[in-house]
Amino acid sequence: MIMRIDKLLCEMNIGSRSQVKTLIKKGLVSVNGSKVTKADMQVNGEGDLISCEGKEYQYRPYVYYMMNKPAGIITATKDIRERTVWDLFCEQLAEKNNGDLKGIPMRDIFPVGRLDKDTVGLLVLTNDGDMAHQLLAPGSHVPKKYYVKTDRPLDRAGERLLREGVDIGEKTLTRPAGLTYAGEEEGYYLTITEGKFHQVKRMFQAAGVQVVYLKRVSMGGLMLDECLREGQIRELTKEEVCALCSKK
Ligand code: URA
Protein backbone atom coordinates (compact mmCIF):
# COMPACT_ATOMS: atom_id res chain seq x y z
CA MET A 1 0.00 0.00 0.00
CA ILE A 2 1.71 3.18 -1.25
CA MET A 3 0.98 6.25 0.85
CA ARG A 4 2.47 9.44 2.26
CA ILE A 5 4.73 8.99 5.25
CA ASP A 6 2.94 11.67 7.28
CA LYS A 7 -0.43 9.98 6.68
CA LEU A 8 1.00 6.60 7.62
CA LEU A 9 2.48 7.95 10.85
CA CYS A 10 -0.85 9.56 11.76
CA GLU A 11 -2.68 6.32 11.09
CA MET A 12 -0.16 4.56 13.29
CA ASN A 13 -1.11 6.93 16.09
CA ILE A 14 2.40 8.43 16.26
CA GLY A 15 0.93 11.92 16.46
CA SER A 16 -1.28 14.50 14.81
CA ARG A 17 -0.46 15.65 11.27
CA SER A 18 1.42 18.68 12.63
CA GLN A 19 3.27 16.67 15.32
CA VAL A 20 4.33 14.17 12.67
CA LYS A 21 5.57 16.97 10.38
CA THR A 22 7.66 18.33 13.27
CA LEU A 23 9.17 14.89 13.88
CA ILE A 24 10.09 14.68 10.19
CA LYS A 25 11.60 18.19 10.22
CA LYS A 26 13.71 17.23 13.21
CA GLY A 27 15.03 14.23 11.26
CA LEU A 28 13.54 11.72 13.70
CA VAL A 29 11.79 9.56 11.09
CA SER A 30 13.47 7.06 8.79
CA VAL A 31 12.33 4.56 6.19
CA ASN A 32 14.48 1.48 5.58
CA GLY A 33 17.31 3.18 7.42
CA SER A 34 17.26 6.46 5.43
CA LYS A 35 16.20 9.69 7.04
CA VAL A 36 12.90 11.12 5.76
CA THR A 37 13.16 14.78 4.72
CA LYS A 38 9.75 15.40 3.21
CA ALA A 39 6.32 14.81 4.75
CA ASP A 40 4.87 13.85 1.38
CA MET A 41 7.42 11.11 0.71
CA GLN A 42 5.67 8.02 -0.66
CA VAL A 43 6.28 4.81 1.26
CA ASN A 44 5.12 1.26 1.01
CA GLY A 45 3.12 0.80 4.19
CA GLU A 46 3.28 -2.96 4.18
CA GLY A 47 6.88 -3.49 3.05
CA ASP A 48 8.97 -0.58 4.29
CA LEU A 49 10.60 -0.51 7.69
CA ILE A 50 9.45 2.65 9.43
CA SER A 51 11.20 4.03 12.47
CA CYS A 52 10.51 7.10 14.53
CA GLU A 53 12.56 8.41 17.43
CA GLY A 54 14.56 5.20 17.34
CA LYS A 55 11.54 2.89 17.59
CA GLU A 56 10.46 0.61 14.75
CA TYR A 57 6.84 0.36 13.69
CA GLN A 58 4.96 -2.14 11.59
CA TYR A 59 2.15 -0.53 9.62
CA ARG A 60 -1.17 -2.38 9.62
CA PRO A 61 -4.07 -0.94 7.67
CA TYR A 62 -6.69 -2.98 9.51
CA VAL A 63 -7.01 -4.14 13.08
CA TYR A 64 -9.57 -6.50 14.56
CA TYR A 65 -10.39 -6.96 18.23
CA MET A 66 -12.85 -8.98 20.23
CA MET A 67 -14.32 -7.59 23.40
CA ASN A 68 -16.17 -9.54 26.02
CA LYS A 69 -18.65 -6.75 26.58
CA PRO A 70 -19.82 -6.34 30.15
CA ALA A 71 -23.33 -5.23 31.13
CA GLY A 72 -23.90 -1.55 31.89
CA ILE A 73 -22.16 0.07 28.93
CA ILE A 74 -23.65 1.07 25.62
CA THR A 75 -22.48 0.02 22.18
CA ALA A 76 -21.41 3.40 20.85
CA THR A 77 -18.22 5.35 20.28
CA LYS A 78 -19.43 8.54 21.92
CA ASP A 79 -22.12 9.51 24.38
CA ILE A 80 -22.51 12.49 26.66
CA ARG A 81 -24.08 10.55 29.53
CA GLU A 82 -23.32 6.87 29.28
CA ARG A 83 -20.07 4.93 29.37
CA THR A 84 -19.45 3.38 25.95
CA VAL A 85 -17.64 0.35 24.58
CA TRP A 86 -15.21 2.83 22.99
CA ASP A 87 -14.33 4.23 26.45
CA LEU A 88 -13.68 0.71 27.68
CA PHE A 89 -11.76 -0.22 24.52
CA CYS A 90 -9.39 2.77 24.93
CA GLU A 91 -8.81 2.00 28.60
CA GLN A 92 -8.06 -1.62 27.80
CA LEU A 93 -5.65 -0.71 24.99
CA ALA A 94 -3.83 1.73 27.27
CA GLU A 95 -3.59 -0.88 30.01
CA LYS A 96 -2.25 -3.52 27.62
CA ASN A 97 0.38 -1.12 26.25
CA ASN A 98 1.39 0.51 29.55
CA GLY A 99 -0.15 3.77 28.47
CA ASP A 100 1.95 4.06 25.28
CA LEU A 101 -0.40 3.87 22.32
CA LYS A 102 2.11 5.02 19.71
CA GLY A 103 2.14 2.56 16.83
CA ILE A 104 -1.30 1.18 17.77
CA PRO A 105 -3.83 2.14 15.06
CA MET A 106 -6.92 3.60 16.70
CA ARG A 107 -8.48 5.78 14.05
CA ASP A 108 -11.85 4.83 12.62
CA ILE A 109 -12.28 1.81 14.88
CA PHE A 110 -15.93 1.09 15.59
CA PRO A 111 -18.06 -1.76 16.97
CA VAL A 112 -19.48 -4.17 14.40
CA GLY A 113 -23.17 -4.30 15.18
CA ARG A 114 -24.61 -3.58 18.55
CA LEU A 115 -25.41 -5.30 21.82
CA ASP A 116 -27.92 -3.84 24.27
CA LYS A 117 -26.66 -2.16 27.42
CA ASP A 118 -27.52 -5.23 29.51
CA THR A 119 -26.24 -7.78 26.96
CA VAL A 120 -22.80 -9.25 27.49
CA GLY A 121 -20.40 -11.20 25.31
CA LEU A 122 -18.79 -11.10 21.91
CA LEU A 123 -18.39 -7.72 20.28
CA VAL A 124 -15.98 -7.17 17.40
CA LEU A 125 -14.29 -3.80 16.91
CA THR A 126 -12.41 -2.96 13.73
CA ASN A 127 -11.48 -0.18 11.30
CA ASP A 128 -12.23 -2.48 8.34
CA GLY A 129 -15.40 -0.87 7.01
CA ASP A 130 -15.79 -3.29 4.09
CA MET A 131 -15.71 -6.28 6.36
CA ALA A 132 -18.16 -4.73 8.79
CA HIS A 133 -20.51 -3.95 5.93
CA GLN A 134 -20.25 -7.53 4.70
CA LEU A 135 -21.12 -8.81 8.17
CA LEU A 136 -23.97 -6.42 8.81
CA ALA A 137 -25.65 -6.18 5.41
CA PRO A 138 -29.23 -7.46 5.81
CA GLY A 139 -28.77 -9.99 3.01
CA SER A 140 -25.58 -11.50 4.40
CA HIS A 141 -27.35 -13.66 7.03
CA VAL A 142 -24.28 -14.11 9.18
CA PRO A 143 -25.23 -16.41 12.08
CA LYS A 144 -25.04 -14.98 15.59
CA LYS A 145 -25.37 -17.34 18.52
CA TYR A 146 -26.65 -16.24 21.92
CA TYR A 147 -26.85 -17.89 25.29
CA VAL A 148 -30.22 -16.94 26.72
CA LYS A 149 -31.70 -17.33 30.21
CA THR A 150 -35.42 -16.84 30.54
CA ASP A 151 -37.82 -16.28 33.44
CA ARG A 152 -39.54 -19.61 32.78
CA PRO A 153 -39.25 -22.50 30.36
CA LEU A 154 -40.54 -22.22 26.81
CA ASP A 155 -43.48 -24.41 25.96
CA ARG A 156 -43.62 -26.51 22.81
CA ALA A 157 -45.51 -23.87 20.87
CA GLY A 158 -42.96 -21.22 21.87
CA GLU A 159 -40.05 -23.42 20.79
CA ARG A 160 -41.73 -24.00 17.46
CA LEU A 161 -42.30 -20.30 16.90
CA LEU A 162 -38.63 -19.51 17.53
CA ARG A 163 -37.47 -22.30 15.24
CA GLU A 164 -39.87 -21.61 12.39
CA GLY A 165 -40.27 -17.83 12.49
CA VAL A 166 -42.14 -15.54 14.82
CA ASP A 167 -44.01 -12.25 14.51
CA ILE A 168 -42.09 -9.55 16.36
CA GLY A 169 -43.97 -6.69 14.75
CA GLU A 170 -41.80 -6.40 11.65
CA LYS A 171 -43.01 -6.67 8.05
CA THR A 172 -42.09 -10.34 7.93
CA LEU A 173 -41.69 -13.16 10.44
CA THR A 174 -38.18 -13.71 11.79
CA ARG A 175 -36.05 -16.09 9.76
CA PRO A 176 -35.93 -19.65 11.10
CA ALA A 177 -33.56 -19.80 14.05
CA GLY A 178 -31.55 -22.56 15.69
CA LEU A 179 -32.75 -23.33 19.23
CA THR A 180 -31.04 -25.81 21.54
CA TYR A 181 -31.07 -26.41 25.28
CA ALA A 182 -28.07 -25.20 27.22
CA GLY A 183 -28.33 -28.14 29.59
CA GLU A 184 -29.93 -26.23 32.42
CA GLU A 185 -33.41 -25.03 33.25
CA GLU A 186 -34.51 -21.96 31.33
CA GLY A 187 -31.17 -21.83 29.52
CA TYR A 188 -31.04 -21.91 25.71
CA TYR A 189 -28.79 -21.26 22.75
CA LEU A 190 -30.44 -19.32 19.96
CA THR A 191 -28.78 -18.78 16.58
CA ILE A 192 -30.24 -16.05 14.40
CA THR A 193 -29.20 -14.88 10.96
CA GLU A 194 -30.54 -11.32 11.13
CA GLY A 195 -30.01 -8.43 13.47
CA LYS A 196 -33.18 -6.51 14.16
CA PHE A 197 -33.43 -4.15 17.13
CA HIS A 198 -33.65 -6.18 20.41
CA GLN A 199 -34.31 -9.19 18.21
CA VAL A 200 -33.58 -11.99 20.65
CA LYS A 201 -35.56 -10.42 23.48
CA ARG A 202 -38.50 -9.72 21.18
CA MET A 203 -38.44 -13.26 19.78
CA PHE A 204 -38.58 -14.84 23.24
CA GLN A 205 -41.24 -12.38 24.33
CA ALA A 206 -43.34 -13.33 21.30
CA ALA A 207 -42.82 -16.96 22.31
CA GLY A 208 -44.27 -16.22 25.76
CA VAL A 209 -41.23 -15.77 28.03
CA GLN A 210 -38.91 -12.95 29.13
CA VAL A 211 -35.16 -12.90 28.61
CA VAL A 212 -33.40 -12.29 31.93
CA TYR A 213 -29.79 -12.74 30.74
CA LEU A 214 -28.32 -12.50 27.25
CA LYS A 215 -24.80 -13.24 26.08
CA ARG A 216 -23.51 -13.38 22.50
CA VAL A 217 -21.21 -16.36 22.16
CA SER A 218 -20.37 -16.35 18.45
CA MET A 219 -20.62 -14.42 15.21
CA GLY A 220 -19.99 -16.14 11.86
CA GLY A 221 -17.38 -18.77 12.74
CA LEU A 222 -15.81 -16.61 15.46
CA MET A 223 -16.37 -17.79 19.03
CA LEU A 224 -16.03 -15.67 22.11
CA ASP A 225 -12.79 -16.59 23.87
CA GLU A 226 -14.05 -17.83 27.22
CA CYS A 227 -10.66 -16.97 28.77
CA LEU A 228 -11.40 -13.32 28.10
CA ARG A 229 -13.03 -11.91 31.20
CA GLU A 230 -15.93 -9.49 30.90
CA GLY A 231 -14.53 -6.06 30.05
CA GLN A 232 -11.36 -7.41 28.43
CA ILE A 233 -10.27 -7.15 24.80
CA ARG A 234 -7.76 -8.93 22.62
CA GLU A 235 -6.77 -8.86 18.97
CA LEU A 236 -8.16 -11.52 16.69
CA THR A 237 -5.74 -14.00 15.12
CA LYS A 238 -5.64 -14.23 11.31
CA GLU A 239 -7.62 -17.47 11.51
CA GLU A 240 -10.27 -15.79 13.64
CA VAL A 241 -10.61 -12.92 11.15
CA CYS A 242 -11.26 -15.50 8.40
CA ALA A 243 -13.65 -17.41 10.66
CA LEU A 244 -15.61 -14.23 11.37
CA CYS A 245 -16.48 -13.89 7.71
CA SER A 246 -17.46 -17.53 7.28
CA LYS A 247 -21.08 -18.53 7.72
CA LYS A 248 -20.39 -21.63 9.83
N1 URA B 1 -30.88 -9.29 20.61
C1 URA B 1 -31.27 -8.57 21.67
O1 URA B 1 -32.43 -8.56 22.04
N2 URA B 1 -30.34 -7.84 22.30
C2 URA B 1 -29.02 -7.83 21.96
O2 URA B 1 -28.22 -7.16 22.61
C3 URA B 1 -28.64 -8.61 20.87
C4 URA B 1 -29.59 -9.33 20.20
mmCIF file of C-alpha atoms and ligand atoms in Angstrom:
data_model
loop_
_atom_site.group_PDB
_atom_site.id
_atom_site.type_symbol
_atom_site.label_atom_id
_atom_site.label_comp_id
_atom_site.label_asym_id
_atom_site.label_seq_id
_atom_site.Cartn_x
_atom_site.Cartn_y
_atom_site.Cartn_z
ATOM 1 C CA MET A 1 0.000 0.000 0.000
ATOM 2 C CA ILE A 2 1.715 3.176 -1.254
ATOM 3 C CA MET A 3 0.981 6.247 0.847
ATOM 4 C CA ARG A 4 2.472 9.442 2.256
ATOM 5 C CA ILE A 5 4.731 8.993 5.251
ATOM 6 C CA ASP A 6 2.940 11.675 7.276
ATOM 7 C CA LYS A 7 -0.429 9.979 6.684
ATOM 8 C CA LEU A 8 0.997 6.601 7.622
ATOM 9 C CA LEU A 9 2.483 7.952 10.851
ATOM 10 C CA CYS A 10 -0.849 9.558 11.759
ATOM 11 C CA GLU A 11 -2.680 6.319 11.090
ATOM 12 C CA MET A 12 -0.155 4.557 13.291
ATOM 13 C CA ASN A 13 -1.107 6.934 16.089
ATOM 14 C CA ILE A 14 2.398 8.432 16.260
ATOM 15 C CA GLY A 15 0.928 11.918 16.464
ATOM 16 C CA SER A 16 -1.284 14.502 14.809
ATOM 17 C CA ARG A 17 -0.459 15.653 11.265
ATOM 18 C CA SER A 18 1.422 18.683 12.633
ATOM 19 C CA GLN A 19 3.267 16.674 15.316
ATOM 20 C CA VAL A 20 4.327 14.173 12.670
ATOM 21 C CA LYS A 21 5.565 16.971 10.381
ATOM 22 C CA THR A 22 7.659 18.333 13.267
ATOM 23 C CA LEU A 23 9.167 14.885 13.879
ATOM 24 C CA ILE A 24 10.086 14.683 10.186
ATOM 25 C CA LYS A 25 11.601 18.188 10.216
ATOM 26 C CA LYS A 26 13.707 17.234 13.209
ATOM 27 C CA GLY A 27 15.032 14.232 11.265
ATOM 28 C CA LEU A 28 13.537 11.719 13.701
ATOM 29 C CA VAL A 29 11.792 9.560 11.090
ATOM 30 C CA SER A 30 13.471 7.058 8.792
ATOM 31 C CA VAL A 31 12.335 4.557 6.189
ATOM 32 C CA ASN A 32 14.479 1.482 5.576
ATOM 33 C CA GLY A 33 17.314 3.183 7.421
ATOM 34 C CA SER A 34 17.260 6.460 5.427
ATOM 35 C CA LYS A 35 16.196 9.694 7.041
ATOM 36 C CA VAL A 36 12.900 11.116 5.756
ATOM 37 C CA THR A 37 13.162 14.776 4.724
ATOM 38 C CA LYS A 38 9.748 15.397 3.208
ATOM 39 C CA ALA A 39 6.323 14.814 4.753
ATOM 40 C CA ASP A 40 4.868 13.848 1.379
ATOM 41 C CA MET A 41 7.422 11.107 0.710
ATOM 42 C CA GLN A 42 5.666 8.023 -0.664
ATOM 43 C CA VAL A 43 6.283 4.812 1.262
ATOM 44 C CA ASN A 44 5.122 1.259 1.010
ATOM 45 C CA GLY A 45 3.122 0.800 4.190
ATOM 46 C CA GLU A 46 3.280 -2.959 4.179
ATOM 47 C CA GLY A 47 6.879 -3.492 3.049
ATOM 48 C CA ASP A 48 8.967 -0.584 4.295
ATOM 49 C CA LEU A 49 10.597 -0.511 7.689
ATOM 50 C CA ILE A 50 9.451 2.650 9.427
ATOM 51 C CA SER A 51 11.197 4.031 12.465
ATOM 52 C CA CYS A 52 10.506 7.100 14.532
ATOM 53 C CA GLU A 53 12.559 8.408 17.431
ATOM 54 C CA GLY A 54 14.564 5.203 17.337
ATOM 55 C CA LYS A 55 11.540 2.888 17.591
ATOM 56 C CA GLU A 56 10.464 0.611 14.750
ATOM 57 C CA TYR A 57 6.840 0.359 13.687
ATOM 58 C CA GLN A 58 4.960 -2.144 11.587
ATOM 59 C CA TYR A 59 2.146 -0.532 9.620
ATOM 60 C CA ARG A 60 -1.169 -2.380 9.618
ATOM 61 C CA PRO A 61 -4.074 -0.944 7.667
ATOM 62 C CA TYR A 62 -6.687 -2.981 9.514
ATOM 63 C CA VAL A 63 -7.013 -4.137 13.080
ATOM 64 C CA TYR A 64 -9.574 -6.501 14.561
ATOM 65 C CA TYR A 65 -10.389 -6.957 18.232
ATOM 66 C CA MET A 66 -12.852 -8.982 20.228
ATOM 67 C CA MET A 67 -14.316 -7.591 23.404
ATOM 68 C CA ASN A 68 -16.167 -9.537 26.025
ATOM 69 C CA LYS A 69 -18.652 -6.752 26.581
ATOM 70 C CA PRO A 70 -19.824 -6.342 30.149
ATOM 71 C CA ALA A 71 -23.329 -5.226 31.128
ATOM 72 C CA GLY A 72 -23.897 -1.554 31.895
ATOM 73 C CA ILE A 73 -22.156 0.072 28.933
ATOM 74 C CA ILE A 74 -23.653 1.066 25.624
ATOM 75 C CA THR A 75 -22.477 0.020 22.175
ATOM 76 C CA ALA A 76 -21.414 3.405 20.848
ATOM 77 C CA THR A 77 -18.223 5.349 20.279
ATOM 78 C CA LYS A 78 -19.434 8.537 21.916
ATOM 79 C CA ASP A 79 -22.123 9.508 24.376
ATOM 80 C CA ILE A 80 -22.509 12.488 26.656
ATOM 81 C CA ARG A 81 -24.084 10.550 29.525
ATOM 82 C CA GLU A 82 -23.318 6.870 29.277
ATOM 83 C CA ARG A 83 -20.070 4.929 29.366
ATOM 84 C CA THR A 84 -19.452 3.384 25.947
ATOM 85 C CA VAL A 85 -17.643 0.352 24.581
ATOM 86 C CA TRP A 86 -15.209 2.834 22.993
ATOM 87 C CA ASP A 87 -14.328 4.232 26.454
ATOM 88 C CA LEU A 88 -13.677 0.712 27.685
ATOM 89 C CA PHE A 89 -11.756 -0.217 24.523
ATOM 90 C CA CYS A 90 -9.386 2.773 24.929
ATOM 91 C CA GLU A 91 -8.811 2.003 28.596
ATOM 92 C CA GLN A 92 -8.062 -1.618 27.803
ATOM 93 C CA LEU A 93 -5.650 -0.709 24.991
ATOM 94 C CA ALA A 94 -3.828 1.734 27.266
ATOM 95 C CA GLU A 95 -3.587 -0.883 30.008
ATOM 96 C CA LYS A 96 -2.247 -3.519 27.622
ATOM 97 C CA ASN A 97 0.375 -1.120 26.248
ATOM 98 C CA ASN A 98 1.393 0.505 29.549
ATOM 99 C CA GLY A 99 -0.154 3.775 28.466
ATOM 100 C CA ASP A 100 1.951 4.058 25.284
ATOM 101 C CA LEU A 101 -0.405 3.867 22.318
ATOM 102 C CA LYS A 102 2.110 5.018 19.709
ATOM 103 C CA GLY A 103 2.137 2.564 16.829
ATOM 104 C CA ILE A 104 -1.296 1.179 17.765
ATOM 105 C CA PRO A 105 -3.828 2.140 15.058
ATOM 106 C CA MET A 106 -6.917 3.595 16.702
ATOM 107 C CA ARG A 107 -8.484 5.783 14.054
ATOM 108 C CA ASP A 108 -11.850 4.827 12.619
ATOM 109 C CA ILE A 109 -12.282 1.808 14.882
ATOM 110 C CA PHE A 110 -15.933 1.092 15.595
ATOM 111 C CA PRO A 111 -18.056 -1.756 16.969
ATOM 112 C CA VAL A 112 -19.477 -4.168 14.399
ATOM 113 C CA GLY A 113 -23.173 -4.295 15.182
ATOM 114 C CA ARG A 114 -24.611 -3.584 18.554
ATOM 115 C CA LEU A 115 -25.414 -5.297 21.817
ATOM 116 C CA ASP A 116 -27.917 -3.843 24.270
ATOM 117 C CA LYS A 117 -26.660 -2.160 27.423
ATOM 118 C CA ASP A 118 -27.523 -5.226 29.509
ATOM 119 C CA THR A 119 -26.242 -7.776 26.963
ATOM 120 C CA VAL A 120 -22.795 -9.251 27.492
ATOM 121 C CA GLY A 121 -20.399 -11.204 25.312
ATOM 122 C CA LEU A 122 -18.788 -11.100 21.906
ATOM 123 C CA LEU A 123 -18.392 -7.717 20.281
ATOM 124 C CA VAL A 124 -15.983 -7.167 17.399
ATOM 125 C CA LEU A 125 -14.292 -3.803 16.909
ATOM 126 C CA THR A 126 -12.409 -2.958 13.728
ATOM 127 C CA ASN A 127 -11.481 -0.185 11.301
ATOM 128 C CA ASP A 128 -12.226 -2.482 8.344
ATOM 129 C CA GLY A 129 -15.399 -0.870 7.005
ATOM 130 C CA ASP A 130 -15.791 -3.287 4.092
ATOM 131 C CA MET A 131 -15.706 -6.280 6.356
ATOM 132 C CA ALA A 132 -18.155 -4.725 8.785
ATOM 133 C CA HIS A 133 -20.509 -3.946 5.928
ATOM 134 C CA GLN A 134 -20.249 -7.528 4.702
ATOM 135 C CA LEU A 135 -21.119 -8.810 8.174
ATOM 136 C CA LEU A 136 -23.974 -6.418 8.806
ATOM 137 C CA ALA A 137 -25.653 -6.184 5.407
ATOM 138 C CA PRO A 138 -29.230 -7.461 5.813
ATOM 139 C CA GLY A 139 -28.771 -9.991 3.010
ATOM 140 C CA SER A 140 -25.579 -11.505 4.396
ATOM 141 C CA HIS A 141 -27.353 -13.658 7.028
ATOM 142 C CA VAL A 142 -24.281 -14.109 9.178
ATOM 143 C CA PRO A 143 -25.232 -16.407 12.077
ATOM 144 C CA LYS A 144 -25.039 -14.983 15.588
ATOM 145 C CA LYS A 145 -25.367 -17.343 18.516
ATOM 146 C CA TYR A 146 -26.654 -16.240 21.916
ATOM 147 C CA TYR A 147 -26.846 -17.893 25.288
ATOM 148 C CA VAL A 148 -30.222 -16.938 26.725
ATOM 149 C CA LYS A 149 -31.698 -17.332 30.208
ATOM 150 C CA THR A 150 -35.423 -16.843 30.542
ATOM 151 C CA ASP A 151 -37.820 -16.280 33.444
ATOM 152 C CA ARG A 152 -39.542 -19.614 32.784
ATOM 153 C CA PRO A 153 -39.251 -22.502 30.359
ATOM 154 C CA LEU A 154 -40.535 -22.224 26.812
ATOM 155 C CA ASP A 155 -43.479 -24.409 25.962
ATOM 156 C CA ARG A 156 -43.618 -26.513 22.810
ATOM 157 C CA ALA A 157 -45.510 -23.866 20.869
ATOM 158 C CA GLY A 158 -42.956 -21.219 21.871
ATOM 159 C CA GLU A 159 -40.054 -23.418 20.791
ATOM 160 C CA ARG A 160 -41.732 -23.996 17.460
ATOM 161 C CA LEU A 161 -42.297 -20.299 16.903
ATOM 162 C CA LEU A 162 -38.634 -19.506 17.529
ATOM 163 C CA ARG A 163 -37.472 -22.303 15.243
ATOM 164 C CA GLU A 164 -39.871 -21.606 12.392
ATOM 165 C CA GLY A 165 -40.265 -17.831 12.492
ATOM 166 C CA VAL A 166 -42.143 -15.542 14.823
ATOM 167 C CA ASP A 167 -44.011 -12.253 14.511
ATOM 168 C CA ILE A 168 -42.086 -9.546 16.360
ATOM 169 C CA GLY A 169 -43.971 -6.691 14.755
ATOM 170 C CA GLU A 170 -41.802 -6.401 11.650
ATOM 171 C CA LYS A 171 -43.010 -6.666 8.048
ATOM 172 C CA THR A 172 -42.088 -10.344 7.932
ATOM 173 C CA LEU A 173 -41.690 -13.157 10.440
ATOM 174 C CA THR A 174 -38.184 -13.706 11.788
ATOM 175 C CA ARG A 175 -36.053 -16.085 9.761
ATOM 176 C CA PRO A 176 -35.932 -19.654 11.097
ATOM 177 C CA ALA A 177 -33.560 -19.800 14.055
ATOM 178 C CA GLY A 178 -31.554 -22.563 15.694
ATOM 179 C CA LEU A 179 -32.753 -23.334 19.226
ATOM 180 C CA THR A 180 -31.037 -25.805 21.542
ATOM 181 C CA TYR A 181 -31.069 -26.410 25.277
ATOM 182 C CA ALA A 182 -28.073 -25.205 27.215
ATOM 183 C CA GLY A 183 -28.331 -28.145 29.590
ATOM 184 C CA GLU A 184 -29.932 -26.230 32.420
ATOM 185 C CA GLU A 185 -33.413 -25.034 33.254
ATOM 186 C CA GLU A 186 -34.512 -21.962 31.326
ATOM 187 C CA GLY A 187 -31.167 -21.830 29.522
ATOM 188 C CA TYR A 188 -31.036 -21.914 25.713
ATOM 189 C CA TYR A 189 -28.789 -21.258 22.754
ATOM 190 C CA LEU A 190 -30.439 -19.324 19.962
ATOM 191 C CA THR A 191 -28.779 -18.776 16.585
ATOM 192 C CA ILE A 192 -30.241 -16.055 14.400
ATOM 193 C CA THR A 193 -29.204 -14.876 10.961
ATOM 194 C CA GLU A 194 -30.538 -11.323 11.133
ATOM 195 C CA GLY A 195 -30.011 -8.434 13.475
ATOM 196 C CA LYS A 196 -33.183 -6.508 14.160
ATOM 197 C CA PHE A 197 -33.425 -4.151 17.134
ATOM 198 C CA HIS A 198 -33.654 -6.181 20.407
ATOM 199 C CA GLN A 199 -34.305 -9.185 18.208
ATOM 200 C CA VAL A 200 -33.584 -11.994 20.645
ATOM 201 C CA LYS A 201 -35.563 -10.425 23.475
ATOM 202 C CA ARG A 202 -38.496 -9.724 21.177
ATOM 203 C CA MET A 203 -38.438 -13.258 19.785
ATOM 204 C CA PHE A 204 -38.582 -14.836 23.238
ATOM 205 C CA GLN A 205 -41.243 -12.380 24.327
ATOM 206 C CA ALA A 206 -43.339 -13.330 21.297
ATOM 207 C CA ALA A 207 -42.821 -16.959 22.309
ATOM 208 C CA GLY A 208 -44.270 -16.218 25.757
ATOM 209 C CA VAL A 209 -41.229 -15.767 28.034
ATOM 210 C CA GLN A 210 -38.906 -12.954 29.128
ATOM 211 C CA VAL A 211 -35.160 -12.901 28.606
ATOM 212 C CA VAL A 212 -33.396 -12.287 31.933
ATOM 213 C CA TYR A 213 -29.792 -12.739 30.737
ATOM 214 C CA LEU A 214 -28.318 -12.498 27.248
ATOM 215 C CA LYS A 215 -24.796 -13.236 26.076
ATOM 216 C CA ARG A 216 -23.512 -13.385 22.499
ATOM 217 C CA VAL A 217 -21.207 -16.361 22.159
ATOM 218 C CA SER A 218 -20.367 -16.346 18.448
ATOM 219 C CA MET A 219 -20.619 -14.416 15.205
ATOM 220 C CA GLY A 220 -19.985 -16.141 11.862
ATOM 221 C CA GLY A 221 -17.381 -18.768 12.740
ATOM 222 C CA LEU A 222 -15.815 -16.613 15.458
ATOM 223 C CA MET A 223 -16.367 -17.791 19.026
ATOM 224 C CA LEU A 224 -16.033 -15.667 22.114
ATOM 225 C CA ASP A 225 -12.786 -16.590 23.865
ATOM 226 C CA GLU A 226 -14.052 -17.830 27.223
ATOM 227 C CA CYS A 227 -10.661 -16.972 28.767
ATOM 228 C CA LEU A 228 -11.397 -13.319 28.096
ATOM 229 C CA ARG A 229 -13.033 -11.913 31.205
ATOM 230 C CA GLU A 230 -15.934 -9.486 30.896
ATOM 231 C CA GLY A 231 -14.534 -6.063 30.051
ATOM 232 C CA GLN A 232 -11.365 -7.411 28.434
ATOM 233 C CA ILE A 233 -10.271 -7.151 24.801
ATOM 234 C CA ARG A 234 -7.760 -8.930 22.624
ATOM 235 C CA GLU A 235 -6.766 -8.859 18.968
ATOM 236 C CA LEU A 236 -8.159 -11.519 16.686
ATOM 237 C CA THR A 237 -5.744 -13.999 15.124
ATOM 238 C CA LYS A 238 -5.637 -14.232 11.306
ATOM 239 C CA GLU A 239 -7.615 -17.470 11.512
ATOM 240 C CA GLU A 240 -10.273 -15.787 13.638
ATOM 241 C CA VAL A 241 -10.612 -12.921 11.146
ATOM 242 C CA CYS A 242 -11.258 -15.505 8.401
ATOM 243 C CA ALA A 243 -13.655 -17.406 10.661
ATOM 244 C CA LEU A 244 -15.611 -14.232 11.373
ATOM 245 C CA CYS A 245 -16.480 -13.894 7.707
ATOM 246 C CA SER A 246 -17.463 -17.526 7.281
ATOM 247 C CA LYS A 247 -21.078 -18.534 7.724
ATOM 248 C CA LYS A 248 -20.390 -21.626 9.828
HETATM 249 N N1 URA B 1 -30.882 -9.294 20.606
HETATM 250 C C1 URA B 1 -31.266 -8.569 21.674
HETATM 251 O O1 URA B 1 -32.429 -8.562 22.037
HETATM 252 N N2 URA B 1 -30.341 -7.836 22.304
HETATM 253 C C2 URA B 1 -29.020 -7.835 21.959
HETATM 254 O O2 URA B 1 -28.225 -7.162 22.607
HETATM 255 C C3 URA B 1 -28.635 -8.608 20.867
HETATM 256 C C4 URA B 1 -29.587 -9.335 20.202
#
